[in-house]
Coordinates of N, CA and C in Angstrom, one line a residue:
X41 N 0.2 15.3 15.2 CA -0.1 15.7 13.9 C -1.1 14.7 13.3
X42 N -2.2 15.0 12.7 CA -3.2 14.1 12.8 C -2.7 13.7 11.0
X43 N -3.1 12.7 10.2 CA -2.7 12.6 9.0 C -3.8 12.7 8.5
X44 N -3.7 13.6 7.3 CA -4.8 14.2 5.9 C -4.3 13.5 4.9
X45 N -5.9 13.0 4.5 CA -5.7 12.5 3.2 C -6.8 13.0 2.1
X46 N -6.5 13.6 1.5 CA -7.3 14.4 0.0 C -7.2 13.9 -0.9
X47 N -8.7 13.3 -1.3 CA -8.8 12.7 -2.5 C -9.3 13.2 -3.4
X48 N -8.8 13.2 -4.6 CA -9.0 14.1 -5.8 C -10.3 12.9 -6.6
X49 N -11.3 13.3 -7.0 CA -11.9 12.2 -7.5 C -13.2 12.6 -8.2
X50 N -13.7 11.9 -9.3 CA -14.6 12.2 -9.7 C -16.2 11.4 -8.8
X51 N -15.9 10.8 -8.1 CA -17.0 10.2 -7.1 C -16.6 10.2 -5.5
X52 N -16.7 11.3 -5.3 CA -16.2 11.9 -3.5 C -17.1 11.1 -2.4
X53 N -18.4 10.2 -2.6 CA -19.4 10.1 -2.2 C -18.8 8.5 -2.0
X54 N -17.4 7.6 -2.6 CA -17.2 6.5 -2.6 C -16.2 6.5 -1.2
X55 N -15.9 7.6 -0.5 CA -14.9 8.2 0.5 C -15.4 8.3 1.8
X56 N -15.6 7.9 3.1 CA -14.5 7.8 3.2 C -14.9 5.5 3.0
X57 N -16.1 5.3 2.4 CA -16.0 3.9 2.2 C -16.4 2.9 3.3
X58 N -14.9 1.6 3.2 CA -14.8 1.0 3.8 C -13.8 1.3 5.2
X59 N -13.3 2.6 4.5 CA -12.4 3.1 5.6 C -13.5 3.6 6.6
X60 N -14.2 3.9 6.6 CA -15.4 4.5 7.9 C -15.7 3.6 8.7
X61 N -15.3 2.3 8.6 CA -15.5 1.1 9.9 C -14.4 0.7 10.5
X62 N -14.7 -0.4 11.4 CA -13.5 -1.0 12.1 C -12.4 -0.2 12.7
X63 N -11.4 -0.9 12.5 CA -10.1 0.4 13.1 C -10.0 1.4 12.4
X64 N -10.1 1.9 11.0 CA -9.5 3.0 10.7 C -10.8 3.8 10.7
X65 N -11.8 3.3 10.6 CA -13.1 4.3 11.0 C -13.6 4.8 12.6
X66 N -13.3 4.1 13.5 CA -12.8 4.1 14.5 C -11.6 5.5 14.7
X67 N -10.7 5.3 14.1 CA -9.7 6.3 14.6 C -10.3 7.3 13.6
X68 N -10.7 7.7 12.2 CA -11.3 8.8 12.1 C -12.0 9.5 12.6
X69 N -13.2 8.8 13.1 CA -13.9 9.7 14.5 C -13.3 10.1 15.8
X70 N -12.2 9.3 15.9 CA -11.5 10.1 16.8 C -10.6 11.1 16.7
X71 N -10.4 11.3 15.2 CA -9.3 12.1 14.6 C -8.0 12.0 14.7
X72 N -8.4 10.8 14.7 CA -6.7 10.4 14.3 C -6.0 10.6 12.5
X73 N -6.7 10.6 12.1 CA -6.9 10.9 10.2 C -7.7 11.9 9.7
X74 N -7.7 12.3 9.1 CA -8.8 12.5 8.0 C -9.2 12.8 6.6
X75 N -10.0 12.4 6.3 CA -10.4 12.1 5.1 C -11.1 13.8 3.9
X76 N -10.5 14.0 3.2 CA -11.3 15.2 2.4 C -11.3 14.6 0.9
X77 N -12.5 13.9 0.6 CA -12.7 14.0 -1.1 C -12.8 15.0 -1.6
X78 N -12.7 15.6 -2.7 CA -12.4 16.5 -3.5 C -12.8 16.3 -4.9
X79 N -14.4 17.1 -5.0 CA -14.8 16.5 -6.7 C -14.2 17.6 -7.7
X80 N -13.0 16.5 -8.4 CA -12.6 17.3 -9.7 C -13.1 17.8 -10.4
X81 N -14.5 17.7 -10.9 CA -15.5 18.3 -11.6 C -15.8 19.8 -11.5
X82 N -15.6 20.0 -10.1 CA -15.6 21.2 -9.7 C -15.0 22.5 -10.3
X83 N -14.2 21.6 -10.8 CA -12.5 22.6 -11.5 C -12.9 23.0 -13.2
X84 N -14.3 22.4 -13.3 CA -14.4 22.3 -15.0 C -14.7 23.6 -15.6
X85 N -14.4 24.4 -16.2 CA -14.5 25.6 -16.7 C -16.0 26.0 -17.6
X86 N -15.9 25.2 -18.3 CA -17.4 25.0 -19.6 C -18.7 24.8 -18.6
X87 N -19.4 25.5 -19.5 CA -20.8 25.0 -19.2 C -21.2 23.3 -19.2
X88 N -20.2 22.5 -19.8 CA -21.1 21.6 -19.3 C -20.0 20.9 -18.0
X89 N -19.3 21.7 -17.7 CA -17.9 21.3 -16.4 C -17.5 19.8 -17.2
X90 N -17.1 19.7 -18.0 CA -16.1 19.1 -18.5 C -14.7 18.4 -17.9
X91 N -14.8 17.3 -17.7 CA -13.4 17.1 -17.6 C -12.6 16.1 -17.9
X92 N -13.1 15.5 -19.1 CA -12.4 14.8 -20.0 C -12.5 15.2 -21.8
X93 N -11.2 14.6 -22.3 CA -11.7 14.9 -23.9 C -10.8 13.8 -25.0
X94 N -11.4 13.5 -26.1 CA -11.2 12.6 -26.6 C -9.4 12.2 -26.8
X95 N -9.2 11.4 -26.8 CA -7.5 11.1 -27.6 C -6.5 11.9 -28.3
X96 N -5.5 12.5 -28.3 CA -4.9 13.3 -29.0 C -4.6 11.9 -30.1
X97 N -4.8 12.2 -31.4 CA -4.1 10.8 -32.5 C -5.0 9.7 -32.6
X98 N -6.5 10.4 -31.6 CA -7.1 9.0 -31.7 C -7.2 8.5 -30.8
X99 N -8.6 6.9 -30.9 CA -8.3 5.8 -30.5 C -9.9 6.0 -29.5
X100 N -9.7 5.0 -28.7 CA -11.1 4.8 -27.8 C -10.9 5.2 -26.5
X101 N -12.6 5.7 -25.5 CA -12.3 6.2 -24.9 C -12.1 7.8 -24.6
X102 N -11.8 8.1 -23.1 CA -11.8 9.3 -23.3 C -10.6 9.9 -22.5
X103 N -9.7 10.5 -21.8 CA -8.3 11.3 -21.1 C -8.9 12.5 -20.7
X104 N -8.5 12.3 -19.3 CA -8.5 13.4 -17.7 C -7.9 14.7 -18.8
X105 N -8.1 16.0 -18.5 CA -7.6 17.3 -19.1 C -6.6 17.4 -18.0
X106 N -5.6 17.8 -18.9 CA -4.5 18.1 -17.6 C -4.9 19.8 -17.0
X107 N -5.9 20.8 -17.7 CA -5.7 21.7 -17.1 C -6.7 21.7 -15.8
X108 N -8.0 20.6 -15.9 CA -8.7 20.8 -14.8 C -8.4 19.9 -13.8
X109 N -7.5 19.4 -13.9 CA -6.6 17.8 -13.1 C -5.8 18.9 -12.2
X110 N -4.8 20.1 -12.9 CA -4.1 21.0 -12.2 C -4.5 21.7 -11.3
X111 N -5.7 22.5 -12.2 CA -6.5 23.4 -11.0 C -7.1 22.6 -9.7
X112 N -7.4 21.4 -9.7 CA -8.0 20.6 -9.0 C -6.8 20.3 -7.8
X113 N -5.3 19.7 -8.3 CA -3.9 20.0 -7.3 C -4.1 21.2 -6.5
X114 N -3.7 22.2 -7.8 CA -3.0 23.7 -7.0 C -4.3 24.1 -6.1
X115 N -6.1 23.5 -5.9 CA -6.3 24.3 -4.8 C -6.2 23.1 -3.4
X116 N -5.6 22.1 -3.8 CA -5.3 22.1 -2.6 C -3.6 21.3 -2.0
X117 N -2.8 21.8 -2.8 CA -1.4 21.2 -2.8 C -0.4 21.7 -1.8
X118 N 0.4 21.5 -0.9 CA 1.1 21.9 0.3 C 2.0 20.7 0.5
X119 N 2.5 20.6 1.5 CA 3.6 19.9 1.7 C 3.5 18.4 1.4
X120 N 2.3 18.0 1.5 CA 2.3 16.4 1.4 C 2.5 15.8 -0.1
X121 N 2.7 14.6 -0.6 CA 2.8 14.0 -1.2 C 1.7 13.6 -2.1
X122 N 2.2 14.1 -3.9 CA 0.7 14.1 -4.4 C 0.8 12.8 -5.4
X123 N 0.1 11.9 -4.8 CA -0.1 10.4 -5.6 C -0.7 10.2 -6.6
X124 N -0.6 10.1 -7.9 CA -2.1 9.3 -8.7 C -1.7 7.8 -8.9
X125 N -2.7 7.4 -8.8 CA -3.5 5.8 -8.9 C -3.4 5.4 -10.3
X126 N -2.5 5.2 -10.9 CA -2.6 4.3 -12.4 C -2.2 3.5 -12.1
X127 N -2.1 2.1 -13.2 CA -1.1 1.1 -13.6 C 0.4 1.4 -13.9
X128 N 0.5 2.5 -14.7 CA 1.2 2.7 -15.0 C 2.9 2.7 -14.1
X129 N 2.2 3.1 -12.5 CA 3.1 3.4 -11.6 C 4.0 2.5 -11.4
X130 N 5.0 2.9 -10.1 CA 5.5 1.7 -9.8 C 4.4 1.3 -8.4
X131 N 4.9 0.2 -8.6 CA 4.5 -0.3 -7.6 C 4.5 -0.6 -5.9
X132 N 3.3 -0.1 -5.4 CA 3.3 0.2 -3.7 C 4.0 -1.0 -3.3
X133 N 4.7 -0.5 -2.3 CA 5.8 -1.7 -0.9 C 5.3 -1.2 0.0
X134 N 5.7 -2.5 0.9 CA 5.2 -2.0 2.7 C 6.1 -0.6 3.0
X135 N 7.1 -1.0 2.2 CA 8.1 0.5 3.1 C 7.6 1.9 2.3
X136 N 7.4 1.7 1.6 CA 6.5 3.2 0.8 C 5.3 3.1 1.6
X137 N 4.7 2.8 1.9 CA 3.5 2.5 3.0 C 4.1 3.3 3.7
X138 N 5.2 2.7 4.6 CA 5.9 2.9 5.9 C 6.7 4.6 5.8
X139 N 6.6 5.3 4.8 CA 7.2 6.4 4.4 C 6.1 7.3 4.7
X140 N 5.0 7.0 3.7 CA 3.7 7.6 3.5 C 3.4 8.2 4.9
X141 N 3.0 7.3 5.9 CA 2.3 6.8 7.0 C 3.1 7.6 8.0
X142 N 4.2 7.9 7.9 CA 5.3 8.7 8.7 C 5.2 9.9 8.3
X143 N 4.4 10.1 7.4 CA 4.3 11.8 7.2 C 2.9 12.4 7.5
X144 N 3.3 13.8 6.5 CA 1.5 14.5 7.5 C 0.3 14.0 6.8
X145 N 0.5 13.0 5.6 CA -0.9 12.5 4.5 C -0.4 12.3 3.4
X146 N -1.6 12.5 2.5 CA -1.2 12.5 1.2 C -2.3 13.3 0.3
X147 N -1.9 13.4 -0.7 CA -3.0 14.0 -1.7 C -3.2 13.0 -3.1
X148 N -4.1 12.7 -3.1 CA -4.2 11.4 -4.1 C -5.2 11.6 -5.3
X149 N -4.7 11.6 -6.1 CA -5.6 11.7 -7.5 C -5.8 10.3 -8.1
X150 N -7.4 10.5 -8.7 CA -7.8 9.3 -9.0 C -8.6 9.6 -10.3
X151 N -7.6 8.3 -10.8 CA -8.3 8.2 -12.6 C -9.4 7.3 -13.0
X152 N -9.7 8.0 -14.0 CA -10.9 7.1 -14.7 C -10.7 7.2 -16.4
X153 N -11.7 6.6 -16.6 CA -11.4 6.4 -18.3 C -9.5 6.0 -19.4
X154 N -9.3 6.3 -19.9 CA -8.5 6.1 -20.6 C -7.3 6.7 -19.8
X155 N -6.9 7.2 -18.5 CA -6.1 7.9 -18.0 C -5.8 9.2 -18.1
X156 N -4.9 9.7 -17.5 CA -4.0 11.3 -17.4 C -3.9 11.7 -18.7
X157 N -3.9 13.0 -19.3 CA -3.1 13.6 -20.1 C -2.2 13.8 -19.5
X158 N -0.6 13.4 -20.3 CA 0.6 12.9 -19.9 C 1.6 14.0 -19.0
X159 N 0.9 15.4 -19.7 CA 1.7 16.7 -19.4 C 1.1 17.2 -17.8
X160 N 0.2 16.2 -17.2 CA 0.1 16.5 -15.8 C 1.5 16.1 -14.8
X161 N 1.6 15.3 -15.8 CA 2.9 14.5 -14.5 C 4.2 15.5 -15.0
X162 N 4.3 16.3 -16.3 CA 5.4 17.1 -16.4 C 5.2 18.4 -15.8
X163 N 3.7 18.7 -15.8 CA 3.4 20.3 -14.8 C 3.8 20.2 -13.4
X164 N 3.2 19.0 -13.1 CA 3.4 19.5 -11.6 C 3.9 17.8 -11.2
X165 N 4.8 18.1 -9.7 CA 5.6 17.2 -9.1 C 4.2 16.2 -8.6
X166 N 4.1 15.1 -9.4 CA 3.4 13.6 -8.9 C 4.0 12.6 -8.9
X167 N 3.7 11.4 -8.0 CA 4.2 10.0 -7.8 C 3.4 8.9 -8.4
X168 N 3.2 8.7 -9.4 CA 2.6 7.8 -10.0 C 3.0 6.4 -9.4
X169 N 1.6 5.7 -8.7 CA 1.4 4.4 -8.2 C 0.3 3.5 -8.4
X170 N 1.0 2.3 -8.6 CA 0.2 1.2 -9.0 C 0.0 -0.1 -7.7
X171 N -1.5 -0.7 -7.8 CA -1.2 -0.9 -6.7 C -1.4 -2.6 -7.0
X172 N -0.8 -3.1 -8.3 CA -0.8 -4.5 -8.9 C -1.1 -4.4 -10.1
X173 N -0.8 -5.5 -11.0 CA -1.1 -5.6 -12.9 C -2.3 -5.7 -13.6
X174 N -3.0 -5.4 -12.5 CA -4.4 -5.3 -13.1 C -4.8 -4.1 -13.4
X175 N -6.4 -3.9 -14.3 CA -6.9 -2.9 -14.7 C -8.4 -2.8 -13.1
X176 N -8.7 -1.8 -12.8 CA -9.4 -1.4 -12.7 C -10.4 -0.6 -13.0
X177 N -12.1 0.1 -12.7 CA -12.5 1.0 -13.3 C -12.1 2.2 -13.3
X178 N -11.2 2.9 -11.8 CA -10.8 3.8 -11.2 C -10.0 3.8 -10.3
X179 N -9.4 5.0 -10.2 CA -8.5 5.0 -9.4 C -8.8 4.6 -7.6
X180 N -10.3 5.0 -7.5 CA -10.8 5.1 -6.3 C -10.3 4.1 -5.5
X181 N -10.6 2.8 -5.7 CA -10.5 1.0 -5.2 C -8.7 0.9 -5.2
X182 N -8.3 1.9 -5.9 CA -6.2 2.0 -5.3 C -6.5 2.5 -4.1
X183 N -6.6 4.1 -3.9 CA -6.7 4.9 -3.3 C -7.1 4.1 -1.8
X184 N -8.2 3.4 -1.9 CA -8.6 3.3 -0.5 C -7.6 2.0 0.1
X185 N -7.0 1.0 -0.7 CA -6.2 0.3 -0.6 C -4.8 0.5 -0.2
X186 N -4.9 2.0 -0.9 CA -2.8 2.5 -0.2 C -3.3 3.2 1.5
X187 N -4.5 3.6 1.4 CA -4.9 4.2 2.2 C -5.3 3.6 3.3
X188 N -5.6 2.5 3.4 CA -5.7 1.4 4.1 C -4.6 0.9 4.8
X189 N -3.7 0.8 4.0 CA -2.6 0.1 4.2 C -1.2 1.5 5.4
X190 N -1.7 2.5 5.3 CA -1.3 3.7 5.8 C -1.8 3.8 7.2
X191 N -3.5 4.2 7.2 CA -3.9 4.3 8.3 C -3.8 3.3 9.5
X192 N -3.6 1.9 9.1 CA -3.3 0.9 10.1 C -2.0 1.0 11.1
X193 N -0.9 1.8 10.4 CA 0.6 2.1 10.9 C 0.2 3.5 11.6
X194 N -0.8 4.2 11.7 CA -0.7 5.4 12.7 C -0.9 5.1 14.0
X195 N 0.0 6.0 14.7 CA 0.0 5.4 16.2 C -1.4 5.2 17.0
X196 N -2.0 4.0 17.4 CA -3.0 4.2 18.2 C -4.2 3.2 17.6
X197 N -3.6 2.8 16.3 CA -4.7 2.5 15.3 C -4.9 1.3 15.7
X198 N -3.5 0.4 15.5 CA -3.8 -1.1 16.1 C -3.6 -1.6 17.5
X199 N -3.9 -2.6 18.1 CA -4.0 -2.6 19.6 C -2.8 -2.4 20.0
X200 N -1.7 -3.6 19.7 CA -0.4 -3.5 20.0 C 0.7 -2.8 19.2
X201 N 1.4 -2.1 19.6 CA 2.5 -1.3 18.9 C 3.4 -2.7 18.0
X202 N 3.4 -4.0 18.8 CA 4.5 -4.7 17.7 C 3.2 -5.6 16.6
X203 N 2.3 -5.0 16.8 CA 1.0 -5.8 15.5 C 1.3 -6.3 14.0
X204 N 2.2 -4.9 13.8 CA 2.6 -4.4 12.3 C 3.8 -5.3 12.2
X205 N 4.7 -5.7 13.0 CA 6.1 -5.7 13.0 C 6.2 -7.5 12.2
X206 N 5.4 -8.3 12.7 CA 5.7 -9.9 12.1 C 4.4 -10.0 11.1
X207 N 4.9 -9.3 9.9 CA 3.7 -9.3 8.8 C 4.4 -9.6 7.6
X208 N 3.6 -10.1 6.3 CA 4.6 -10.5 5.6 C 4.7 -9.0 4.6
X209 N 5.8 -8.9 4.1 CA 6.9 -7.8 3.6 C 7.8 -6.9 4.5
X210 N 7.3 -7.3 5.7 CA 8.0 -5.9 6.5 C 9.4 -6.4 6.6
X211 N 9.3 -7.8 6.4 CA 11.3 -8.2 6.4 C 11.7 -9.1 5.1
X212 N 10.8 -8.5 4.3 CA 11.4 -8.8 2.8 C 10.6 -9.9 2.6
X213 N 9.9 -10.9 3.4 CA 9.4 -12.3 3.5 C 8.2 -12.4 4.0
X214 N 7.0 -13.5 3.6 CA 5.8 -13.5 3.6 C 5.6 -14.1 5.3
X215 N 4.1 -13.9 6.0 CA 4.5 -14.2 7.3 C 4.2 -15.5 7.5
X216 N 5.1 -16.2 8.4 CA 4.5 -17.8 9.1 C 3.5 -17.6 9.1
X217 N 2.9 -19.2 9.0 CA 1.6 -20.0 9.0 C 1.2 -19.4 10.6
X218 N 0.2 -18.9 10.4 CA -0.6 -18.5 12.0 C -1.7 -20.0 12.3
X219 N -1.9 -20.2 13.9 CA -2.4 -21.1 14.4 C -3.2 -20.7 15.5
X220 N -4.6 -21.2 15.8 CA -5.3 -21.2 17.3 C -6.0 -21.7 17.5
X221 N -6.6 -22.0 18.8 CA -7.5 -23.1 18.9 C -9.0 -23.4 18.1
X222 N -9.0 -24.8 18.1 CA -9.1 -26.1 18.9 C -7.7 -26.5 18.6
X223 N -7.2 -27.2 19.5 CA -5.9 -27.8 19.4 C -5.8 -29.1 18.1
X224 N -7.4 -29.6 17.8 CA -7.1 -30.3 16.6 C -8.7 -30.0 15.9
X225 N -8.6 -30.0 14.6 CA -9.6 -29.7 13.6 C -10.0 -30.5 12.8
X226 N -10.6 -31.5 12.6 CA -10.8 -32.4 11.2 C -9.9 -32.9 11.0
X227 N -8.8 -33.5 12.2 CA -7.8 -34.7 12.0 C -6.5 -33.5 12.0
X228 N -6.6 -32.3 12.2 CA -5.4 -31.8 11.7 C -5.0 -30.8 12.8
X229 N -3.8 -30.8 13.8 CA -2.9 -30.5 15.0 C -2.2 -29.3 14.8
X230 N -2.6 -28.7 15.9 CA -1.4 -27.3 15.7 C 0.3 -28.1 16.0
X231 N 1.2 -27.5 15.0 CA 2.5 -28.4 15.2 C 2.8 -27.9 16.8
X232 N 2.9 -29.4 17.3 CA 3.8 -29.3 18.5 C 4.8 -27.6 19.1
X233 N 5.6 -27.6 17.8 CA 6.5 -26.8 18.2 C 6.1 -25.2 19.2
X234 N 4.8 -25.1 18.4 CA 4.0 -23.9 19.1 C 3.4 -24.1 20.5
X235 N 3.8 -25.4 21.0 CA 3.1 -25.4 21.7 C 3.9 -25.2 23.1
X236 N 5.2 -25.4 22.7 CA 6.5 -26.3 22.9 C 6.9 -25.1 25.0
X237 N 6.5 -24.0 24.3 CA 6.6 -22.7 25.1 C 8.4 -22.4 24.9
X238 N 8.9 -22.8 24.4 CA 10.4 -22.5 24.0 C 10.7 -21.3 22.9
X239 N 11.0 -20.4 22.8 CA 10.3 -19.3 22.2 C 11.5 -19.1 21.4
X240 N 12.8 -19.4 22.0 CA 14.0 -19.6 20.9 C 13.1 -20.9 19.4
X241 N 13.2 -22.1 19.7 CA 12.3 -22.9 18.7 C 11.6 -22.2 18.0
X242 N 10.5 -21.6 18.8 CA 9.2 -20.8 17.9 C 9.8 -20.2 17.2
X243 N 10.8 -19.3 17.2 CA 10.8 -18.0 16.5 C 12.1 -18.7 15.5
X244 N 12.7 -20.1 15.5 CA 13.8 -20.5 14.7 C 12.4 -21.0 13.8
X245 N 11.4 -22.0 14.0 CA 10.7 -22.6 13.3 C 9.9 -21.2 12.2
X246 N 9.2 -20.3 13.2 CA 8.4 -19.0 12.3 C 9.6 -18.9 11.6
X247 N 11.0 -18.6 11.3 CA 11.9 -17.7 10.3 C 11.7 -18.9 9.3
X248 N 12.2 -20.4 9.5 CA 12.1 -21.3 8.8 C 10.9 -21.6 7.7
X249 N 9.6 -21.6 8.2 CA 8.5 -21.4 7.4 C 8.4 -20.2 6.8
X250 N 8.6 -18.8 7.3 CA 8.7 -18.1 6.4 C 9.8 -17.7 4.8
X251 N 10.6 -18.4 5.1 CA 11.8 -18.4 4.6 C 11.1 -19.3 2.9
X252 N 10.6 -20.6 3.6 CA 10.6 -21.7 2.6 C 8.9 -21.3 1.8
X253 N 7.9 -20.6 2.6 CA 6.2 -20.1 1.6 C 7.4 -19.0 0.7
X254 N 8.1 -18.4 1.2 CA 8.3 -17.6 0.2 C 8.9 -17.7 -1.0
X255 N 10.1 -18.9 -0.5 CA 10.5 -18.9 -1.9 C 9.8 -19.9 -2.6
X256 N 8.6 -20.8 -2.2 CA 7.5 -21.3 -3.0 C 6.5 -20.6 -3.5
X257 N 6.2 -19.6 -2.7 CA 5.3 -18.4 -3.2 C 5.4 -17.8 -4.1
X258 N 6.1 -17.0 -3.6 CA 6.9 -15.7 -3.9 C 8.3 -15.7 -4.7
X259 N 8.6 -16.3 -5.5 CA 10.1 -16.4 -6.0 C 10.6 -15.2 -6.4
X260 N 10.6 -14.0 -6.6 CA 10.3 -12.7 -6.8 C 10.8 -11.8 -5.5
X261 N 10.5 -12.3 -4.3 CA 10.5 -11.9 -3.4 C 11.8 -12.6 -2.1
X262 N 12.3 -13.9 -2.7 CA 13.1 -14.6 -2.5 C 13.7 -14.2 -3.1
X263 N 14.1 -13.9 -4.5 CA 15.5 -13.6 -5.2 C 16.0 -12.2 -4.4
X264 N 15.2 -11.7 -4.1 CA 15.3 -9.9 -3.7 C 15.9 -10.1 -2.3
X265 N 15.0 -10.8 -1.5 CA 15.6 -11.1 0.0 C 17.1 -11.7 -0.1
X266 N 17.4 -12.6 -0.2 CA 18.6 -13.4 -0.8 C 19.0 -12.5 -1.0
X267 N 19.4 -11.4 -2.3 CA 20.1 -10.8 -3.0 C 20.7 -10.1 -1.4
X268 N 19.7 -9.4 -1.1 CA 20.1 -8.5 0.2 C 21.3 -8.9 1.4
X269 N 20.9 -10.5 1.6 CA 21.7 -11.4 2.7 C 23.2 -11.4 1.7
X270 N 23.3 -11.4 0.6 CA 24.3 -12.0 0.1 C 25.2 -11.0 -0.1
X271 N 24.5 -9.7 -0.5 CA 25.0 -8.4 -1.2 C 24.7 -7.7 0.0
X272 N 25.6 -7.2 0.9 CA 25.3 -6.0 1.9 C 25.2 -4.7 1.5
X273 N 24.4 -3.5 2.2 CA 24.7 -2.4 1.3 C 25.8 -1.8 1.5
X274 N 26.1 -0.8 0.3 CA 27.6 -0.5 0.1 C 27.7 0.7 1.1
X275 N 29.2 0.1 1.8 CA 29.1 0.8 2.6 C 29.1 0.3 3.8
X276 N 28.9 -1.0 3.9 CA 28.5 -1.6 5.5 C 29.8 -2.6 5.3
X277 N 30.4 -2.2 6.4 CA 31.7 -3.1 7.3 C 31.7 -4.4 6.8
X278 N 32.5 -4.8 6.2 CA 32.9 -6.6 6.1 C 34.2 -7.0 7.4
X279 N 33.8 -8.2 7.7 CA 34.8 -8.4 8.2 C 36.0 -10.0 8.0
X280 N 36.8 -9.5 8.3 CA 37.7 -10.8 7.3 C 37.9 -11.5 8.3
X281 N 38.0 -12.8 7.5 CA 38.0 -14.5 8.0 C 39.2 -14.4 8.6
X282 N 39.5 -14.8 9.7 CA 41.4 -14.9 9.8 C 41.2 -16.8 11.0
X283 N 41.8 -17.2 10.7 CA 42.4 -18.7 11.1 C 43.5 -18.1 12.6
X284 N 43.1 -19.0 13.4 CA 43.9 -19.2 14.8 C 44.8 -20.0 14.3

C-alpha cells in the first residue's frame, strides 16, 4: 500500500519541496509515497476565484471560506485522515506520527492568513494540528514537517528497520548523547564506557543519560515519563509484596 499524501494548499508548487531529496525523495521516485498538491483556488466560484473574506465582527486580515475549503475536501476526501495545520491544534507526538505513518496517508489542509472559518471544522470531520507555539506564514512549512516526520517510518525508507527505534520521544525520553570518531577532538574523549564493548554498560549508561538531558531539558517530558513509571495503566496487573 503505497502512502498518499494530498495537500490542500494555496501554493502546490512549494510540494513536493524538500521532501523531493534524500531519503524521502528517494522513496518517492520509487513510489513508495506520494505526493498530490491540490490548489484550493481551484474550488473558487466568483470571477475573481476568491477564497478568502474579511472577519465576521471585524478586525485585521483576512479568513479561508468554509465553502471553498469544503468543496476543496469533498473532491478529494476517502478514507484517510483529513489534517489542517493551525496553532490552534493539538499538538504532533512521535506516536501520532507513528499512527499517521501506519495508515494509507493523509489529506492535509493548509492555512494562510488569519485562519479557517470555524464552521469547517463543524462541517466536515478534521484533526486540527499544531506543530509547536509559534506563528508561521502558512500552513505549508507544518505540512512538510508532519510529513517528514511520517515518510521516514515507511518501510524501506531508512537503512535499518531499528533506525527509528533509539530516537528521542519514541520512549517518552530525549535520545543519549551520540559519539564517533576521532577518538579525541580539541582535548575532549569519547567516554570510555563506549568504548568498553560491554553492551550491558552501554545501554545501562545510554538509559542513564537519557533519563538525566531529559529531565534538564525537557521537564515537561520528565513529569509525563515518570507519571507513566509511577502510574501504570488501568488495568495492568499489580503484584503484591509478600515477605519470606
Amino acid at each position: 500500500m503505497t502512502f498518499a499524501a494530498t495537500i490542500l494548499t494555496l501554493y502546490p508548487e512549494m510540494f513536493p519541496g524538500p521532501l523531493g531529496v534524500s531519503l524521502a525523495g528517494r522513496a518517492l521516485r520509487e513510489g513508495g509515497w506520494r505526493c498530490d498538491p491540490v490548489q484550493i483556488r481551484d474550488f473558487a466560484t466568483d470571477r475573481h476565484r476568491s477564497v478568502d473574506d474579511t472577519p465576521a465582527g471585524g478586525g485585521a486580515g483576512m479568513v479561508l471560506r468554509a465553502d471553498v475549503l469544503a468543496a476543496a475536501i469533498d473532491s478529494v476526501a476517502d478514507d484517510r485522515p483529513i489534517l489542517a495545520m493551525t496553532p490552534r491544534g493539538r499538538p504532533l507526538s512521535q506516536a501520532r506520527v507513528r499512527e499517521i505513518a501506519a495508515g494509507p496517508g493523509a489529506i492535509i489542509l493548509c492555512g494562510r492568513f488569519e485562519g479557517f472559518d470555524e464552521r469547517i471544522f463543524d462541517g466536515r470531520r478534521i484533526e486540527e494540528v499544531s506543530i509547536g507555539d509559534y506563528i508561521l506564514s502558512g500552513g505549508e512549512m507544518g505540512a512538510l514537517v508532519l510529513l517528514d516526520a511520517c515518510i521516514r517510518l515507511l518501510p524501506g525508507v531508512m537503512g535499518a528497520a531499528s533506525s527509528g527505534v533509539d530516537e528521542s520521544f519514541e520512549t517518552g525520553l530525549l535520545e543519549y548523547p551520540q559519539y564517533t570518531r576521532p577518538y579525541e577532538w580539541e582535548g575532549r574523549t569519547i567516554p570510555e564506557v563506549l568504548r568498553s564493548g560491554d553492551h550491558a554498560r552501554i545501554a545501562a549508561w545510554r538509559k542513564q543519560q537519557a533519563e538525566t538531558d531529559t529531565r534538564l531539558r525537557r521537564p515537561d517530558l520528565w513529569e509525563r515519563h515518570e507519571g507513566v513509571r509511577v502510574h501504570p495503566p488501568s488495568g495492568a496487573r499489580r503484584t503484591k509484596d509478600t515477605k519470606s
